[in-house]
mmCIF file of C-alpha atoms and ligand atoms in Angstrom:
data_model
loop_
_atom_site.group_PDB
_atom_site.id
_atom_site.type_symbol
_atom_site.label_atom_id
_atom_site.label_comp_id
_atom_site.label_asym_id
_atom_site.label_seq_id
_atom_site.Cartn_x
_atom_site.Cartn_y
_atom_site.Cartn_z
ATOM 1 C CA UNK Q 800 7.654 -11.963 -10.919
ATOM 2 C CA UNK Q 801 5.495 -8.952 -10.796
ATOM 3 C CA UNK Q 802 7.912 -6.398 -9.262
ATOM 4 C CA UNK Q 803 11.617 -6.500 -8.814
ATOM 5 C CA UNK Q 804 13.871 -3.516 -7.198
ATOM 6 C CA UNK Q 805 17.490 -3.971 -7.572
ATOM 7 C CA UNK Q 806 19.764 -1.817 -5.445
ATOM 8 C CA UNK Q 807 17.431 1.363 -5.430
ATOM 9 C CA UNK Q 808 18.887 4.244 -3.488
ATOM 10 C CA UNK Q 809 17.358 7.714 -2.706
ATOM 11 C CA UNK Q 810 18.187 10.740 -0.926
ATOM 12 C CA UNK Q 811 15.865 13.316 0.031
ATOM 13 C CA UNK Q 812 17.231 16.945 1.175
ATOM 14 C CA UNK Q 813 20.638 15.900 2.881
ATOM 15 C CA UNK Q 814 19.441 12.603 4.017
ATOM 16 C CA UNK Q 815 20.228 9.180 2.580
ATOM 17 C CA UNK Q 816 16.824 7.531 2.906
ATOM 18 C CA UNK Q 817 17.356 4.295 0.890
ATOM 19 C CA UNK Q 818 20.809 2.984 0.485
ATOM 20 C CA UNK Q 819 20.267 -0.130 -1.591
ATOM 21 C CA UNK Q 820 16.783 -1.745 -1.650
ATOM 22 C CA UNK Q 821 16.419 -4.975 -3.430
ATOM 23 C CA UNK Q 822 13.221 -6.859 -3.371
ATOM 24 C CA UNK Q 823 11.089 -9.344 -5.262
ATOM 25 C CA UNK Q 824 7.398 -9.629 -5.521
ATOM 26 C CA UNK Q 825 5.601 -12.770 -6.796
ATOM 27 C CA UNK Q 826 2.155 -12.680 -8.537
ATOM 28 C CA UNK Q 827 -0.954 -12.829 -6.164
ATOM 29 C CA UNK Q 828 1.451 -12.226 -3.255
ATOM 30 C CA UNK Q 829 0.653 -10.315 -0.229
ATOM 31 C CA UNK Q 830 3.720 -8.619 1.031
ATOM 32 C CA UNK Q 831 3.942 -6.484 4.086
ATOM 33 C CA UNK Q 832 6.889 -3.766 4.209
ATOM 34 C CA UNK Q 833 7.428 -2.821 7.590
ATOM 35 C CA UNK Q 834 10.046 -0.734 9.582
ATOM 36 C CA UNK Q 835 10.209 2.359 11.805
ATOM 37 C CA UNK Q 836 8.589 5.791 11.184
ATOM 38 C CA UNK Q 837 10.992 7.337 8.898
ATOM 39 C CA UNK Q 838 12.612 4.280 7.549
ATOM 40 C CA UNK Q 839 11.373 5.139 4.159
ATOM 41 C CA UNK Q 840 8.334 3.059 3.421
ATOM 42 C CA UNK Q 841 6.309 5.641 1.757
ATOM 43 C CA UNK Q 842 9.180 6.837 -0.104
ATOM 44 C CA UNK Q 843 9.554 3.344 -1.372
ATOM 45 C CA UNK Q 844 5.962 3.144 -2.453
ATOM 46 C CA UNK Q 845 6.378 6.426 -4.243
ATOM 47 C CA UNK Q 846 9.339 5.387 -6.051
ATOM 48 C CA UNK Q 847 7.519 2.008 -7.280
ATOM 49 C CA UNK Q 848 4.647 4.165 -8.611
ATOM 50 C CA UNK Q 849 7.115 6.412 -10.384
ATOM 51 C CA UNK Q 850 5.980 9.532 -8.550
ATOM 52 C CA UNK Q 851 9.499 9.906 -7.686
ATOM 53 C CA UNK Q 852 12.886 8.771 -9.501
ATOM 54 C CA UNK Q 853 15.467 6.874 -7.544
ATOM 55 C CA UNK Q 854 18.861 8.160 -7.436
ATOM 56 C CA UNK Q 855 20.257 4.897 -9.006
ATOM 57 C CA UNK Q 856 18.928 1.311 -9.136
ATOM 58 C CA UNK Q 857 16.164 -0.570 -11.191
ATOM 59 C CA UNK Q 858 12.410 -0.973 -10.444
ATOM 60 C CA UNK Q 859 11.026 -3.685 -12.700
ATOM 61 C CA UNK Q 860 7.485 -4.058 -13.386
ATOM 62 C CA UNK Q 861 6.956 -7.311 -15.189
ATOM 63 C CA UNK Q 862 9.583 -7.084 -18.129
ATOM 64 C CA UNK Q 863 9.766 -3.198 -17.921
ATOM 65 C CA UNK Q 864 12.373 -1.233 -16.114
ATOM 66 C CA UNK Q 865 10.133 1.893 -14.766
ATOM 67 C CA UNK Q 866 13.145 4.218 -13.876
ATOM 68 C CA UNK Q 867 14.084 5.618 -17.319
ATOM 69 C CA UNK Q 868 10.382 5.984 -18.440
ATOM 70 C CA UNK Q 869 8.976 9.341 -19.147
ATOM 71 C CA UNK Q 870 5.623 10.360 -17.203
ATOM 72 C CA UNK Q 871 3.816 9.717 -20.706
ATOM 73 C CA UNK Q 872 5.326 6.148 -21.035
ATOM 74 C CA UNK Q 873 4.540 5.304 -17.273
ATOM 75 C CA UNK Q 874 0.816 6.519 -17.362
ATOM 76 C CA UNK Q 875 -0.436 3.299 -18.731
ATOM 77 C CA UNK Q 876 1.556 0.920 -16.538
ATOM 78 C CA UNK Q 877 0.469 2.947 -13.590
ATOM 79 C CA UNK Q 878 -2.973 2.615 -14.632
ATOM 80 C CA UNK Q 879 -2.619 -1.088 -13.713
ATOM 81 C CA UNK Q 880 -1.754 -0.126 -10.190
ATOM 82 C CA UNK Q 881 -3.908 1.107 -7.104
ATOM 83 C CA UNK Q 882 -2.822 3.041 -4.388
ATOM 84 C CA UNK Q 883 -4.360 3.547 -0.962
ATOM 85 C CA UNK Q 884 -2.476 6.529 0.291
ATOM 86 C CA UNK Q 885 -1.468 6.835 4.244
ATOM 87 C CA UNK Q 886 -3.620 9.758 4.645
ATOM 88 C CA UNK Q 887 -6.736 8.268 2.507
ATOM 89 C CA UNK Q 888 -6.451 11.362 0.043
ATOM 90 C CA UNK Q 889 -10.109 11.402 -0.734
ATOM 91 C CA UNK Q 890 -11.428 14.184 -2.840
ATOM 92 C CA UNK Q 891 -13.316 16.192 0.098
ATOM 93 C CA UNK Q 892 -15.578 18.016 -2.541
ATOM 94 C CA UNK Q 893 -16.899 14.938 -4.060
ATOM 95 C CA UNK Q 894 -19.580 12.363 -2.556
ATOM 96 C CA UNK Q 895 -18.156 8.576 -1.833
ATOM 97 C CA UNK Q 896 -19.793 7.499 -5.130
ATOM 98 C CA UNK Q 897 -18.239 10.174 -7.117
ATOM 99 C CA UNK Q 898 -14.984 9.673 -5.620
ATOM 100 C CA UNK Q 899 -14.932 5.824 -6.074
ATOM 101 C CA UNK Q 900 -16.197 6.562 -9.951
ATOM 102 C CA UNK Q 901 -13.351 8.986 -10.688
ATOM 103 C CA UNK Q 902 -10.769 6.835 -12.106
ATOM 104 C CA UNK Q 903 -13.411 5.187 -14.245
ATOM 105 C CA UNK Q 904 -14.787 8.382 -15.525
ATOM 106 C CA UNK Q 905 -11.421 9.594 -16.097
ATOM 107 C CA UNK Q 906 -10.851 6.415 -18.456
ATOM 108 C CA UNK Q 907 -14.219 7.413 -20.144
ATOM 109 C CA UNK Q 908 -16.126 4.129 -19.374
ATOM 110 C CA UNK Q 909 -19.728 4.320 -19.974
ATOM 111 C CA UNK Q 910 -21.893 5.605 -17.165
ATOM 112 C CA UNK Q 911 -23.971 2.543 -16.762
ATOM 113 C CA UNK Q 912 -20.815 0.261 -16.458
ATOM 114 C CA UNK Q 913 -19.427 2.979 -14.017
ATOM 115 C CA UNK Q 914 -22.769 2.907 -12.021
ATOM 116 C CA UNK Q 915 -22.790 -0.878 -11.894
ATOM 117 C CA UNK Q 916 -18.944 -1.237 -10.751
ATOM 118 C CA UNK Q 917 -19.180 1.324 -8.269
ATOM 119 C CA UNK Q 918 -22.331 0.176 -6.771
ATOM 120 C CA UNK Q 919 -20.763 -3.493 -6.500
ATOM 121 C CA UNK Q 920 -17.692 -2.347 -4.821
ATOM 122 C CA UNK Q 921 -19.546 -0.008 -2.198
ATOM 123 C CA UNK Q 922 -21.545 -2.974 -1.339
ATOM 124 C CA UNK Q 923 -18.846 -5.249 -1.084
ATOM 125 C CA UNK Q 924 -17.070 -3.025 1.288
ATOM 126 C CA UNK Q 925 -20.140 -2.088 3.350
ATOM 127 C CA UNK Q 926 -20.748 1.316 2.212
ATOM 128 C CA UNK Q 927 -24.092 0.632 0.608
ATOM 129 C CA UNK Q 928 -26.487 3.543 1.733
ATOM 130 C CA UNK Q 929 -23.645 5.833 2.096
ATOM 131 C CA UNK Q 930 -23.179 6.638 -1.565
ATOM 132 C CA UNK Q 931 -24.247 10.363 -1.210
ATOM 133 C CA UNK Q 932 -22.187 11.323 1.766
ATOM 134 C CA UNK Q 933 -19.455 13.791 1.691
ATOM 135 C CA UNK Q 934 -15.932 12.408 3.305
ATOM 136 C CA UNK Q 935 -16.290 14.874 5.921
ATOM 137 C CA UNK Q 936 -19.328 13.048 7.057
ATOM 138 C CA UNK Q 937 -17.597 9.596 7.273
ATOM 139 C CA UNK Q 938 -16.039 7.960 10.303
ATOM 140 C CA UNK Q 939 -11.969 7.255 9.854
ATOM 141 C CA UNK Q 940 -12.934 3.387 9.215
ATOM 142 C CA UNK Q 941 -15.535 4.203 6.569
ATOM 143 C CA UNK Q 942 -12.975 6.793 4.896
ATOM 144 C CA UNK Q 943 -10.470 3.925 4.666
ATOM 145 C CA UNK Q 944 -12.857 1.497 2.951
ATOM 146 C CA UNK Q 945 -14.023 4.467 0.451
ATOM 147 C CA UNK Q 946 -10.004 4.808 -0.055
ATOM 148 C CA UNK Q 947 -9.757 1.077 -0.746
ATOM 149 C CA UNK Q 948 -13.052 0.915 -2.977
ATOM 150 C CA UNK Q 949 -11.457 3.908 -5.143
ATOM 151 C CA UNK Q 950 -8.200 1.795 -5.457
ATOM 152 C CA UNK Q 951 -9.758 -1.682 -6.290
ATOM 153 C CA UNK Q 952 -12.688 -0.371 -8.514
ATOM 154 C CA UNK Q 953 -10.247 -0.164 -11.377
ATOM 155 C CA UNK Q 954 -9.289 -3.754 -11.102
ATOM 156 C CA UNK Q 955 -5.477 -2.982 -10.606
ATOM 157 C CA UNK Q 956 -2.907 -5.769 -11.017
ATOM 158 C CA UNK Q 957 -0.661 -4.399 -8.055
ATOM 159 C CA UNK Q 958 -2.173 -2.864 -5.228
ATOM 160 C CA UNK Q 959 -0.538 -0.836 -2.413
ATOM 161 C CA UNK Q 960 -1.833 -0.118 1.072
ATOM 162 C CA UNK Q 961 0.036 2.583 2.896
ATOM 163 C CA UNK Q 962 -0.783 2.152 6.811
ATOM 164 C CA UNK Q 963 -4.195 1.041 6.057
ATOM 165 C CA UNK Q 964 -5.150 0.510 9.842
ATOM 166 C CA UNK Q 965 -3.540 3.461 11.201
ATOM 167 C CA UNK Q 966 -5.844 5.393 13.647
ATOM 168 C CA UNK Q 967 -8.482 2.474 13.699
ATOM 169 C CA UNK Q 968 -9.699 0.752 16.772
ATOM 170 C CA UNK Q 969 -8.820 -3.131 16.871
ATOM 171 C CA UNK Q 970 -12.182 -4.072 15.286
ATOM 172 C CA UNK Q 971 -11.851 -1.610 12.592
ATOM 173 C CA UNK Q 972 -8.560 -2.572 11.937
ATOM 174 C CA UNK Q 973 -9.252 -6.389 11.619
ATOM 175 C CA UNK Q 974 -12.058 -5.482 9.283
ATOM 176 C CA UNK Q 975 -9.624 -3.438 7.082
ATOM 177 C CA UNK Q 976 -7.119 -6.465 7.215
ATOM 178 C CA UNK Q 977 -9.733 -9.166 6.353
ATOM 179 C CA UNK Q 978 -10.953 -7.089 3.401
ATOM 180 C CA UNK Q 979 -7.466 -6.407 2.203
ATOM 181 C CA UNK Q 980 -6.880 -10.335 2.315
ATOM 182 C CA UNK Q 981 -10.342 -11.166 0.673
ATOM 183 C CA UNK Q 982 -9.828 -8.605 -2.088
ATOM 184 C CA UNK Q 983 -6.583 -10.053 -2.755
ATOM 185 C CA UNK Q 984 -8.109 -13.774 -3.145
ATOM 186 C CA UNK Q 985 -11.081 -12.397 -5.020
ATOM 187 C CA UNK Q 986 -9.547 -10.024 -7.483
ATOM 188 C CA UNK Q 987 -5.761 -11.741 -7.537
ATOM 189 C CA UNK Q 988 -4.013 -8.366 -7.500
ATOM 190 C CA UNK Q 989 -0.553 -8.679 -5.824
ATOM 191 C CA UNK Q 990 -0.742 -6.678 -2.752
ATOM 192 C CA UNK Q 991 1.998 -4.775 -0.931
ATOM 193 C CA UNK Q 992 0.986 -3.256 2.472
ATOM 194 C CA UNK Q 993 2.976 -0.956 4.623
ATOM 195 C CA UNK Q 994 2.348 -0.904 8.156
ATOM 196 C CA UNK Q 995 3.796 -0.809 11.664
ATOM 197 C CA UNK Q 996 0.850 -2.907 13.018
ATOM 198 C CA UNK Q 997 2.240 -6.445 13.814
ATOM 199 C CA UNK Q 998 -1.320 -7.811 14.044
ATOM 200 C CA UNK Q 999 -2.040 -6.725 10.591
ATOM 201 C CA UNK Q 1000 1.426 -8.427 9.462
ATOM 202 C CA UNK Q 1001 0.256 -11.641 11.066
ATOM 203 C CA UNK Q 1002 -3.416 -11.398 9.525
ATOM 204 C CA UNK Q 1003 -2.180 -10.417 5.998
ATOM 205 C CA UNK Q 1004 1.371 -11.413 4.935
ATOM 206 C CA UNK Q 1005 2.606 -14.194 2.977
ATOM 207 C CA UNK Q 1006 6.107 -12.435 3.485
ATOM 208 C CA UNK Q 1007 7.276 -9.559 5.578
ATOM 209 C CA UNK Q 1008 9.991 -7.397 4.342
ATOM 210 C CA UNK Q 1009 11.875 -5.476 7.074
ATOM 211 C CA UNK Q 1010 13.214 -1.960 6.151
ATOM 212 C CA UNK Q 1011 16.051 -0.968 8.275
ATOM 213 C CA UNK Q 1012 18.896 1.528 7.597
ATOM 214 C CA UNK Q 1013 17.938 2.081 4.368
ATOM 215 C CA UNK Q 1014 17.928 -1.737 3.135
ATOM 216 C CA UNK Q 1015 15.566 -4.656 3.438
ATOM 217 C CA UNK Q 1016 17.241 -6.203 6.605
ATOM 218 C CA UNK Q 1017 15.162 -9.121 6.527
ATOM 219 C CA UNK Q 1018 12.481 -10.782 4.351
ATOM 220 C CA UNK Q 1019 10.770 -13.969 5.669
ATOM 221 C CA UNK Q 1020 7.526 -15.559 6.598
ATOM 222 C CA UNK Q 1021 5.496 -13.390 9.278
ATOM 223 C CA UNK Q 1022 5.948 -16.430 11.781
ATOM 224 C CA UNK Q 1023 9.581 -16.328 11.260
ATOM 225 C CA UNK Q 1024 9.514 -12.693 11.700
ATOM 226 C CA UNK Q 1025 7.493 -12.295 14.714
ATOM 227 C CA UNK Q 1026 9.503 -14.903 16.805
ATOM 228 C CA UNK Q 1027 13.024 -13.770 15.296
ATOM 229 C CA UNK Q 1028 15.799 -13.542 17.849
ATOM 230 C CA UNK Q 1029 17.623 -11.145 15.947
ATOM 231 C CA UNK Q 1030 18.000 -8.157 18.310
ATOM 232 C CA UNK Q 1031 17.163 -5.519 15.671
ATOM 233 C CA UNK Q 1032 14.268 -7.706 14.765
ATOM 234 C CA UNK Q 1033 12.988 -8.315 18.201
ATOM 235 C CA UNK Q 1034 13.418 -4.726 19.202
ATOM 236 C CA UNK Q 1035 11.099 -3.600 16.338
ATOM 237 C CA UNK Q 1036 8.482 -6.351 16.985
ATOM 238 C CA UNK Q 1037 8.195 -6.011 20.751
ATOM 239 C CA UNK Q 1038 8.891 -2.187 20.743
ATOM 240 C CA UNK Q 1039 12.065 -2.408 22.878
ATOM 241 C CA UNK Q 1040 14.027 0.578 23.282
ATOM 242 C CA UNK Q 1041 17.593 -0.153 22.204
ATOM 243 C CA UNK Q 1042 19.249 2.403 24.254
ATOM 244 C CA UNK Q 1043 17.160 3.977 26.878
ATOM 245 C CA UNK Q 1044 16.853 7.921 26.497
ATOM 246 C CA UNK Q 1045 18.622 9.984 29.076
ATOM 247 C CA UNK Q 1046 16.354 11.031 31.823
ATOM 248 C CA UNK Q 1047 13.700 8.602 31.438
ATOM 249 C CA UNK Q 1048 11.874 7.754 34.966
HETATM 250 N N1 ATP E 942 9.599 15.201 0.000
HETATM 251 C C1 ATP E 942 10.568 15.070 1.133
HETATM 252 N N2 ATP E 942 11.503 16.027 1.089
HETATM 253 C C2 ATP E 942 12.683 15.686 2.244
HETATM 254 N N3 ATP E 942 12.409 14.681 2.934
HETATM 255 C C3 ATP E 942 11.743 13.695 2.944
HETATM 256 C C4 ATP E 942 10.452 13.695 1.965
HETATM 257 N N4 ATP E 942 9.494 12.785 1.960
HETATM 258 C C5 ATP E 942 10.327 12.001 2.957
HETATM 259 N N5 ATP E 942 11.190 12.479 3.414
HETATM 260 C C6 ATP E 942 12.342 11.993 4.380
HETATM 261 O O1 ATP E 942 12.567 10.611 4.230
HETATM 262 C C7 ATP E 942 12.291 9.675 5.330
HETATM 263 C C8 ATP E 942 11.504 8.580 4.930
HETATM 264 O O2 ATP E 942 10.168 9.198 5.002
HETATM 265 P P1 ATP E 942 9.006 8.067 4.903
HETATM 266 O O3 ATP E 942 7.708 8.969 4.691
HETATM 267 O O4 ATP E 942 9.172 7.316 3.691
HETATM 268 O O5 ATP E 942 9.007 7.353 6.157
HETATM 269 P P2 ATP E 942 7.828 6.171 6.674
HETATM 270 O O6 ATP E 942 8.767 5.059 6.807
HETATM 271 O O7 ATP E 942 6.837 6.126 5.716
HETATM 272 O O8 ATP E 942 7.493 6.648 7.843
HETATM 273 P P3 ATP E 942 5.898 6.578 8.759
HETATM 274 O O9 ATP E 942 5.915 5.277 9.332
HETATM 275 O O10 ATP E 942 6.072 7.579 9.866
HETATM 276 O O11 ATP E 942 4.886 6.846 7.902
HETATM 277 C C9 ATP E 942 11.859 10.697 6.580
HETATM 278 O O12 ATP E 942 13.132 11.059 7.242
HETATM 279 C C10 ATP E 942 11.564 11.826 5.696
HETATM 280 O O13 ATP E 942 11.742 13.167 6.593
HETATM 281 MG MG1 MG E 943 4.867 6.639 5.776
#
């Protein structure tokens, strides 16, 4: 097992966001975490990455519980993880190639190797010819691909994508989901994708975990999830409103 969460809780402000999340992720698996906006999906990713600490519970990465670790002890483990943030989080003052090379330079790899790895990954993600552009000169889909390139170039064992298809048209969205699947197959990194996009779930997931009311309400195959008859799951999948708002026409 790569990752195991045991009864993780987290309150933020005066809100109990996660009330006991337990979850297991197997090596090389592609897991989609879904749930309504505000359910706590991004918070869950930040907890796994150790960017914030849970109030209680355990987060095991292989044989290590990350929760009690100091920032210093976490750093080498976090360097085995890659993250594509919900907003892309590119450095706006750096070119595409410098953005992608950033982590490798931090790790003091030889420039010749950095150059080779960066140009390979940019070619793989259809960004060849755009190396010298600044993020502001890219389309939304290209920015997402640069964010993917930046996360994958360091060859992480575990990779997280937060809403990788948000804001993309259906073709751009399929392009990204295809890439996520292929990169998982080619590099073997265990892949966790947070999304509300049911098409992405169908295209990517081995397993789907539905975060609802602070817990993993259901975990199953995408086929089972998408055809579930459970009212809460059905409402989520089909966008049904449970209680019509007063005054709707
Ligand atoms: N730093 C913070 N301080 C206070 N509350 C926070 C903080 N970060 C998140 N929250 C709250 O935690 C809840 C879960 O937020 P989170 O960003 O994880 O939602 P999400 O499931 O990722 O939603 P979306 O699909 O819209 O991205 C929200 O109610 C949010 O307001
Ligand atoms: Mg989010």
